[in-house]
Amino acid sequence: MRILVTDSYEAMSREAAKILAGQIWLWPDTVLGLATGSTPVGMYRELVRLHRDEGLDFSQVTSFNLDEYVGLGREDDQSYQAFMHKQLFDQVNIDVAKTHVPNGKAEDIGAECERYERSIREAGGIDLQVLGIGRNAHIGFNEPDDHFARQTHRVALKESTIRANSRFFEREADVPRYAISMGIGTILKARRILLLANGREKAQAVYDAVLGDITPEHPASILQFHPQAMLILDREAASLLPNV
Ligand code: GLP
């Protein structure tokens, strides 16, 4: 694992955007894995700036998002699909037909999971996967469990995640209880992985990911197996790591 510690959220976001921009400049038809949550918002802002000011061209990029709430779709403000349109898709020249977010409104969620996994395979796999991390070290919506999920699947969200994500909803009761998420296997097949974390409340999760036992109780710890995983942190998120 490579670890880069930056001085601020803005610096973390700029470094992350640089890596994505480099990937797109070198391989214009790259396949990106994208993440939601508050962590990557600054990175998307910087990518939009690079598109506007430096001509970063998204026209051939394909993207697959990590996850979506079951029951929410594009028309729901809190859906991850709406988030992606607002933060990135509507502000750059990406071809919306090449963007993919699991369909949280599918009638048959099992079939949707299989379809999603298949379309990632058919696109040739993910070149660069962006991740945030939950306070309990979840990635995507892969919650602490007794096994690592191999493929895109339906997840029951933990109470702690529902509480943490309730800040995006009017009431905690409005937070969906289920989600569709890429599996740990799906994520690990990406050729490169870039995990971002900022803030003191992520420090323990970062410690568990980097130095903890590799266990499904700390899903991000599996990244220790990946040959091309990089973490970009701010000082607070890195504060429990020795010598960084
Ligand atoms: C959600 C998302 C994750 C994200 C995590 C952290 O549960 N499914 O992909 O990494 O929250 O969110 P935040 O970046 O807002 O702390």
PDB file of C-alpha atoms and ligand atoms in Angstrom, residues 36-39 66-67 80 132-133 138 140-141 161 165 167-168 202, ligand 1:
ATOM      1  CA  THR A  36     -20.131   8.778  -3.288  1.00  0.00           C
ATOM      2  CA  GLY A  37     -20.285  10.236   0.228  1.00  0.00           C
ATOM      3  CA  SER A  38     -18.878  13.546   1.413  1.00  0.00           C
ATOM      4  CA  THR A  39     -15.224  12.482   1.067  1.00  0.00           C
ATOM      5  CA  LEU A  66     -19.833   1.362  -6.169  1.00  0.00           C
ATOM      6  CA  ASP A  67     -23.324   1.303  -4.773  1.00  0.00           C
ATOM      7  CA  TYR A  80     -26.263   8.057  -5.381  1.00  0.00           C
ATOM      8  CA  GLY A 132     -14.110   6.325   0.610  1.00  0.00           C
ATOM      9  CA  ILE A 133     -14.236   4.483   3.906  1.00  0.00           C
ATOM     10  CA  HIS A 138     -16.783  -0.455   5.240  1.00  0.00           C
ATOM     11  CA  GLY A 140     -18.832   0.631  -0.902  1.00  0.00           C
ATOM     12  CA  PHE A 141     -21.563  -0.747   1.330  1.00  0.00           C
ATOM     13  CA  THR A 161     -24.095   3.320   8.860  1.00  0.00           C
ATOM     14  CA  ASN A 165     -25.709   8.566   6.569  1.00  0.00           C
ATOM     15  CA  ARG A 167     -27.228  13.482   7.852  1.00  0.00           C
ATOM     16  CA  PHE A 168     -28.130  13.416   4.165  1.00  0.00           C
ATOM     17  CA  LYS A 202     -11.912   7.978  10.090  1.00  0.00           C
TER      18      LYS A 202
HETATM   19  C1  GLP B   1     -21.321   5.517   2.492  1.00  0.00           C
HETATM   20  C2  GLP B   1     -20.885   5.019   1.112  1.00  0.00           C
HETATM   21  C3  GLP B   1     -19.416   4.726   1.063  1.00  0.00           C
HETATM   22  C4  GLP B   1     -18.640   5.884   1.670  1.00  0.00           C
HETATM   23  C5  GLP B   1     -19.006   6.032   3.125  1.00  0.00           C
HETATM   24  C6  GLP B   1     -18.286   7.169   3.804  1.00  0.00           C
HETATM   25  O1  GLP B   1     -21.753   4.521   3.332  1.00  0.00           O
HETATM   26  N1  GLP B   1     -21.619   3.869   0.673  1.00  0.00           N
HETATM   27  O2  GLP B   1     -19.032   4.486  -0.275  1.00  0.00           O
HETATM   28  O3  GLP B   1     -17.265   5.671   1.531  1.00  0.00           O
HETATM   29  O4  GLP B   1     -20.397   6.280   3.214  1.00  0.00           O
HETATM   30  O5  GLP B   1     -18.956   8.370   3.573  1.00  0.00           O
HETATM   31  P1  GLP B   1     -18.373   9.803   3.828  1.00  0.00           P
HETATM   32  O6  GLP B   1     -17.385  10.029   2.744  1.00  0.00           O
HETATM   33  O7  GLP B   1     -19.543  10.711   3.713  1.00  0.00           O
HETATM   34  O8  GLP B   1     -17.754   9.787   5.175  1.00  0.00           O
END
